[in-house]
mmCIF file of C-alpha atoms in Angstrom:
data_model
loop_
_atom_site.group_PDB
_atom_site.id
_atom_site.type_symbol
_atom_site.label_atom_id
_atom_site.label_comp_id
_atom_site.label_asym_id
_atom_site.label_seq_id
_atom_site.Cartn_x
_atom_site.Cartn_y
_atom_site.Cartn_z
ATOM 1 C CA UNK V 98 35.067 56.616 55.865
ATOM 2 C CA UNK V 99 34.283 59.486 52.797
ATOM 3 C CA UNK V 100 34.959 58.360 49.481
ATOM 4 C CA UNK V 101 38.365 60.276 47.216
ATOM 5 C CA UNK V 102 39.348 59.561 43.403
ATOM 6 C CA UNK V 103 40.967 56.235 43.313
ATOM 7 C CA UNK V 104 42.719 56.809 40.054
ATOM 8 C CA UNK V 105 46.099 55.406 41.239
ATOM 9 C CA UNK V 106 44.724 52.057 41.226
ATOM 10 C CA UNK V 107 45.989 52.018 37.722
ATOM 11 C CA UNK V 108 49.164 51.711 38.200
ATOM 12 C CA UNK V 109 48.384 48.535 40.793
ATOM 13 C CA UNK V 110 47.331 46.411 37.421
ATOM 14 C CA UNK V 111 49.190 43.539 36.809
ATOM 15 C CA UNK V 112 49.389 40.407 34.531
ATOM 16 C CA UNK V 113 50.114 38.697 37.861
ATOM 17 C CA UNK V 114 46.309 39.512 38.404
ATOM 18 C CA UNK V 115 43.125 39.566 37.375
ATOM 19 C CA UNK V 116 41.022 41.902 39.853
ATOM 20 C CA UNK V 117 38.008 43.338 40.395
ATOM 21 C CA UNK V 118 35.507 46.545 42.404
ATOM 22 C CA UNK V 119 33.639 46.023 45.071
ATOM 23 C CA UNK V 120 31.861 48.861 46.660
ATOM 24 C CA UNK V 121 29.178 49.051 49.638
ATOM 25 C CA UNK V 122 28.210 52.427 51.315
ATOM 26 C CA UNK V 123 31.832 54.311 51.131
ATOM 27 C CA UNK V 124 33.348 51.365 51.350
ATOM 28 C CA UNK V 125 36.321 50.347 47.271
ATOM 29 C CA UNK V 126 38.298 47.451 47.479
ATOM 30 C CA UNK V 127 40.495 46.629 45.070
ATOM 31 C CA UNK V 128 41.379 42.973 45.189
ATOM 32 C CA UNK V 129 43.686 41.521 43.007
ATOM 33 C CA UNK V 130 43.411 37.446 42.782
ATOM 34 C CA UNK V 131 44.985 34.779 40.960
ATOM 35 C CA UNK V 132 45.314 34.298 38.094
ATOM 36 C CA UNK V 133 41.693 32.395 36.403
ATOM 37 C CA UNK V 134 40.284 32.700 39.981
ATOM 38 C CA UNK V 135 37.584 35.398 39.496
ATOM 39 C CA UNK V 136 34.219 34.328 39.766
ATOM 40 C CA UNK V 137 30.798 35.324 40.411
ATOM 41 C CA UNK V 138 31.316 33.304 43.475
ATOM 42 C CA UNK V 139 33.879 34.910 44.883
ATOM 43 C CA UNK V 140 33.089 38.514 44.148
ATOM 44 C CA UNK V 141 29.227 37.614 45.569
ATOM 45 C CA UNK V 142 31.188 36.606 48.594
ATOM 46 C CA UNK V 143 33.793 39.411 48.979
ATOM 47 C CA UNK V 144 29.395 41.782 48.678
ATOM 48 C CA UNK V 145 28.388 39.090 51.239
ATOM 49 C CA UNK V 146 31.394 39.759 53.378
ATOM 50 C CA UNK V 147 32.296 43.366 53.718
ATOM 51 C CA UNK V 148 28.292 44.425 54.023
ATOM 52 C CA UNK V 149 28.055 41.749 57.085
ATOM 53 C CA UNK V 150 31.290 43.792 58.202
ATOM 54 C CA UNK V 151 30.393 47.322 57.151
ATOM 55 C CA UNK V 152 27.105 46.853 58.648
ATOM 56 C CA UNK V 153 28.660 45.314 62.235
ATOM 57 C CA UNK V 154 30.069 47.737 62.693
ATOM 58 C CA UNK V 155 27.867 51.373 61.855
ATOM 59 C CA UNK V 156 25.840 49.351 64.473
ATOM 60 C CA UNK V 157 27.992 49.550 67.309
ATOM 61 C CA UNK V 158 28.838 53.195 66.440
ATOM 62 C CA UNK V 159 24.915 53.624 65.921
ATOM 63 C CA UNK V 160 24.707 53.200 69.666
ATOM 64 C CA UNK V 161 28.461 54.196 70.552
ATOM 65 C CA UNK V 162 29.145 57.557 68.519
ATOM 66 C CA UNK V 163 32.482 58.003 70.143
ATOM 67 C CA UNK V 164 34.194 55.438 68.908
ATOM 68 C CA UNK V 165 33.752 57.272 65.425
ATOM 69 C CA UNK V 166 35.425 60.314 66.436
ATOM 70 C CA UNK V 167 37.759 59.204 69.484
ATOM 71 C CA UNK V 168 41.317 60.487 68.885
ATOM 72 C CA UNK V 169 42.792 58.430 72.217
ATOM 73 C CA UNK V 170 42.609 54.984 72.882
ATOM 74 C CA UNK V 171 39.679 53.365 74.101
ATOM 75 C CA UNK V 172 40.346 49.382 76.362
ATOM 76 C CA UNK V 173 38.584 47.379 74.397
ATOM 77 C CA UNK V 174 36.331 44.892 76.328
ATOM 78 C CA UNK V 175 34.435 41.411 75.294
ATOM 79 C CA UNK V 176 31.149 42.800 74.637
ATOM 80 C CA UNK V 177 32.229 44.429 72.417
ATOM 81 C CA UNK V 178 31.770 42.574 68.254
ATOM 82 C CA UNK V 179 35.131 40.769 67.668
ATOM 83 C CA UNK V 180 36.339 44.262 64.617
ATOM 84 C CA UNK V 181 35.638 46.475 67.270
ATOM 85 C CA UNK V 182 37.530 45.041 69.907
ATOM 86 C CA UNK V 183 40.752 44.021 67.398
ATOM 87 C CA UNK V 184 40.515 47.588 66.298
ATOM 88 C CA UNK V 185 40.341 49.023 70.187
ATOM 89 C CA UNK V 186 43.986 46.264 70.757
ATOM 90 C CA UNK V 187 45.142 48.321 67.985
ATOM 91 C CA UNK V 188 44.739 51.764 68.940
ATOM 92 C CA UNK V 189 46.215 50.936 72.908
ATOM 93 C CA UNK V 190 49.672 49.600 70.357
ATOM 94 C CA UNK V 191 49.274 52.253 68.535
ATOM 95 C CA UNK V 192 48.713 55.497 70.819
ATOM 96 C CA UNK V 193 45.667 56.472 68.113
ATOM 97 C CA UNK V 194 42.059 55.622 67.894
ATOM 98 C CA UNK V 195 40.830 53.402 66.547
ATOM 99 C CA UNK V 196 39.149 54.520 64.285
ATOM 100 C CA UNK V 197 42.830 54.910 62.936
ATOM 101 C CA UNK V 198 42.917 51.345 61.915
ATOM 102 C CA UNK V 199 40.107 50.611 60.090
ATOM 103 C CA UNK V 200 40.748 50.701 56.395
ATOM 104 C CA UNK V 201 43.922 48.381 56.775
ATOM 105 C CA UNK V 202 41.573 45.791 59.402
ATOM 106 C CA UNK V 203 38.917 45.837 56.462
ATOM 107 C CA UNK V 204 41.239 45.029 53.927
ATOM 108 C CA UNK V 205 42.342 42.390 56.101
ATOM 109 C CA UNK V 206 39.729 41.069 56.718
ATOM 110 C CA UNK V 207 37.695 40.766 54.342
ATOM 111 C CA UNK V 208 41.713 38.968 52.185
ATOM 112 C CA UNK V 209 41.617 36.202 54.659
ATOM 113 C CA UNK V 210 38.296 35.490 54.207
ATOM 114 C CA UNK V 211 38.050 34.884 50.241
ATOM 115 C CA UNK V 212 42.004 33.117 50.240
ATOM 116 C CA UNK V 213 40.563 30.682 52.867
ATOM 117 C CA UNK V 214 36.411 30.246 50.949
ATOM 118 C CA UNK V 215 38.542 29.604 47.377
ATOM 119 C CA UNK V 216 42.208 28.789 48.640
ATOM 120 C CA UNK V 217 44.149 30.896 46.529
ATOM 121 C CA UNK V 218 47.786 31.309 46.119
ATOM 122 C CA UNK V 219 47.686 34.948 46.058
ATOM 123 C CA UNK V 220 45.225 38.227 47.148
ATOM 124 C CA UNK V 221 45.194 40.977 46.956
ATOM 125 C CA UNK V 222 43.149 44.087 48.633
ATOM 126 C CA UNK V 223 43.443 48.040 48.298
ATOM 127 C CA UNK V 224 41.453 49.724 50.414
ATOM 128 C CA UNK V 225 42.393 53.710 49.518
ATOM 129 C CA UNK V 226 45.796 52.740 50.137
ATOM 130 C CA UNK V 227 46.090 50.245 52.475
ATOM 131 C CA UNK V 228 47.104 46.945 51.614
ATOM 132 C CA UNK V 229 46.667 43.343 52.360
ATOM 133 C CA UNK V 230 49.039 40.934 50.664
ATOM 134 C CA UNK V 231 49.026 37.446 50.267
ATOM 135 C CA UNK V 232 51.636 36.986 48.077
ATOM 136 C CA UNK V 233 53.935 33.140 46.970
ATOM 137 C CA UNK V 234 56.046 35.274 45.017
ATOM 138 C CA UNK V 235 58.452 38.649 45.418
ATOM 139 C CA UNK V 236 56.223 42.195 44.540
ATOM 140 C CA UNK V 237 57.161 45.247 43.808
ATOM 141 C CA UNK V 238 54.968 47.453 44.691
ATOM 142 C CA UNK V 239 54.669 52.655 43.655
ATOM 143 C CA UNK V 240 53.907 54.691 46.793
ATOM 144 C CA UNK V 241 51.302 57.015 45.545
ATOM 145 C CA UNK V 242 52.461 59.995 47.397
ATOM 146 C CA UNK V 243 50.280 63.392 45.821
ATOM 147 C CA UNK V 244 51.953 66.361 44.380
ATOM 148 C CA UNK V 245 55.432 64.737 45.352
ATOM 149 C CA UNK V 246 58.310 64.953 42.093
ATOM 150 C CA UNK V 247 58.763 61.084 43.927
ATOM 151 C CA UNK V 248 55.360 60.071 44.060
ATOM 152 C CA UNK V 249 54.915 56.788 41.827
ATOM 153 C CA UNK V 250 58.449 56.730 41.631
ATOM 154 C CA UNK V 251 58.903 54.676 45.090
ATOM 155 C CA UNK V 252 59.050 51.053 44.710
ATOM 156 C CA UNK V 253 59.674 49.380 47.605
ATOM 157 C CA UNK V 254 60.328 45.569 47.420
ATOM 158 C CA UNK V 255 58.628 43.252 48.801
ATOM 159 C CA UNK V 256 60.376 39.667 49.540
ATOM 160 C CA UNK V 257 57.158 36.875 50.293
ATOM 161 C CA UNK V 258 58.922 35.713 52.989
ATOM 162 C CA UNK V 259 57.184 38.387 55.527
ATOM 163 C CA UNK V 260 54.115 37.496 53.646
ATOM 164 C CA UNK V 261 51.082 38.028 55.040
ATOM 165 C CA UNK V 262 51.679 41.577 55.693
ATOM 166 C CA UNK V 263 50.138 44.892 55.723
ATOM 167 C CA UNK V 264 50.730 47.186 54.125
ATOM 168 C CA UNK V 265 49.528 50.957 55.152
ATOM 169 C CA UNK V 266 50.078 54.466 53.815
ATOM 170 C CA UNK V 267 48.829 57.831 54.700
ATOM 171 C CA UNK V 268 48.931 61.090 53.661
ATOM 172 C CA UNK V 269 48.558 64.484 55.004
ATOM 173 C CA UNK V 270 48.090 66.131 51.845
ATOM 174 C CA UNK V 271 45.838 63.879 49.706
ATOM 175 C CA UNK V 272 42.953 62.669 50.311
ATOM 176 C CA UNK V 273 39.875 63.185 53.168
ATOM 177 C CA UNK V 274 41.349 61.546 55.929
ATOM 178 C CA UNK V 275 41.418 63.041 59.224
ATOM 179 C CA UNK V 276 45.732 63.522 59.762
ATOM 180 C CA UNK V 277 47.304 67.010 62.033
ATOM 181 C CA UNK V 278 50.614 65.820 59.784
ATOM 182 C CA UNK V 279 51.714 67.717 56.832
ATOM 183 C CA UNK V 280 53.873 64.467 54.582
ATOM 184 C CA UNK V 281 52.277 63.450 51.446
ATOM 185 C CA UNK V 282 53.152 60.041 51.941
ATOM 186 C CA UNK V 283 53.948 57.598 54.682
ATOM 187 C CA UNK V 284 54.302 53.623 54.116
ATOM 188 C CA UNK V 285 54.208 51.009 57.044
ATOM 189 C CA UNK V 286 54.304 47.645 56.594
ATOM 190 C CA UNK V 287 53.835 45.359 59.307
ATOM 191 C CA UNK V 288 52.436 42.195 59.430
ATOM 192 C CA UNK V 289 49.604 43.377 60.765
ATOM 193 C CA UNK V 290 47.629 45.109 58.693
ATOM 194 C CA UNK V 291 45.239 47.578 60.886
ATOM 195 C CA UNK V 292 47.893 48.298 62.524
ATOM 196 C CA UNK V 293 49.842 49.853 59.690
ATOM 197 C CA UNK V 294 46.956 51.142 59.162
ATOM 198 C CA UNK V 295 46.983 53.286 62.769
ATOM 199 C CA UNK V 296 50.871 53.227 63.298
ATOM 200 C CA UNK V 297 50.655 55.247 59.690
ATOM 201 C CA UNK V 298 47.976 57.698 60.581
ATOM 202 C CA UNK V 299 50.308 58.158 63.718
ATOM 203 C CA UNK V 300 53.363 58.875 62.197
ATOM 204 C CA UNK V 301 52.218 60.873 59.893
ATOM 205 C CA UNK V 302 50.133 63.165 61.880
ATOM 206 C CA UNK V 303 54.378 63.441 64.384
ATOM 207 C CA UNK V 304 55.111 65.264 60.198
ATOM 208 C CA UNK V 305 55.084 69.202 60.136
ATOM 209 C CA UNK V 306 57.883 70.027 58.667
ATOM 210 C CA UNK V 307 60.936 68.185 56.351
ATOM 211 C CA UNK V 308 63.258 68.534 59.229
ATOM 212 C CA UNK V 309 61.120 66.171 61.289
ATOM 213 C CA UNK V 310 61.702 62.476 58.926
ATOM 214 C CA UNK V 311 64.779 61.931 60.020
ATOM 215 C CA UNK V 312 63.739 62.011 63.685
ATOM 216 C CA UNK V 313 60.299 60.277 62.917
ATOM 217 C CA UNK V 314 61.828 57.284 61.084
ATOM 218 C CA UNK V 315 63.898 56.794 64.562
ATOM 219 C CA UNK V 316 60.384 56.191 66.433
ATOM 220 C CA UNK V 317 59.642 53.770 64.116
ATOM 221 C CA UNK V 318 63.012 51.623 65.417
ATOM 222 C CA UNK V 319 61.254 51.690 69.220
ATOM 223 C CA UNK V 320 58.592 49.182 67.932
ATOM 224 C CA UNK V 321 59.155 45.893 66.891
ATOM 225 C CA UNK V 322 56.270 45.305 64.085
ATOM 226 C CA UNK V 323 57.038 47.435 62.110
ATOM 227 C CA UNK V 324 58.951 45.948 59.088
ATOM 228 C CA UNK V 325 59.301 49.064 57.285
ATOM 229 C CA UNK V 326 59.207 52.633 57.085
ATOM 230 C CA UNK V 327 59.403 55.259 54.524
ATOM 231 C CA UNK V 328 58.752 59.536 53.821
ATOM 232 C CA UNK V 329 58.104 61.816 51.725
ATOM 233 C CA UNK V 330 57.874 64.702 51.995
ATOM 234 C CA UNK V 331 57.962 67.019 48.427
ATOM 235 C CA UNK V 332 61.980 65.835 46.908
ATOM 236 C CA UNK V 333 62.682 63.901 50.378
ATOM 237 C CA UNK V 334 62.841 60.656 51.586
ATOM 238 C CA UNK V 335 63.591 58.856 54.577
ATOM 239 C CA UNK V 336 63.395 55.119 54.596
ATOM 240 C CA UNK V 337 64.737 52.563 57.232
ATOM 241 C CA UNK V 338 63.180 49.167 57.340
ATOM 242 C CA UNK V 339 64.041 45.677 55.921
ATOM 243 C CA UNK V 340 62.722 45.888 51.915
ATOM 244 C CA UNK V 341 64.916 47.636 48.947
ATOM 245 C CA UNK V 342 63.846 50.254 47.425
ATOM 246 C CA UNK V 343 63.982 51.240 43.950
ATOM 247 C CA UNK V 344 63.715 54.484 42.053
#
């Protein structure tokens, strides 16, 4: 959970949403909601939920430090907080450590809590490249891929019939998150944001060179939870799934 610049957020601004940012410790969430829906109560509610969830996770890690550093699956149990248990369940599906799901988990949990409490038509939560969205009209999302010439030039058209949805992007060249891969961006879309986050990390780790794009895309076909996948490595791109891509 290390802070990094979110300069790419300037490309997320749209007349479709009103937005605000909530920060707590290293957490930095961009929250976009239906036009005219922002209020001080909504902002306070979002911060309260983020604090509670983050403090719960910190307390667990204080007594179970292995959870923070494990690169392997951890068996879930009923004594765990619900957030920790779900991340462990996600890691069992993807085969890597449970913290690979944390950003996506936060995005979806906060997004669902806000939408339910304030009965919003639409909401988008972005948490360091991990997105939860619940929309009623289709939306195009641009992929940030660092220094790649394709960065912010590739758009994914999200059909609203798949909403609510999680879209996560992992990179071996951007940011401070632990990665064993070298892809500029690996984007994965799933119904569950935490699962998308963990899968994005998993498949980004597997990209060591541009020659790995096709084989890793083929691997994503083995997981029925994956709706769409995009891999960017330098000037090369690989795409599969149910969403249209525009350049």
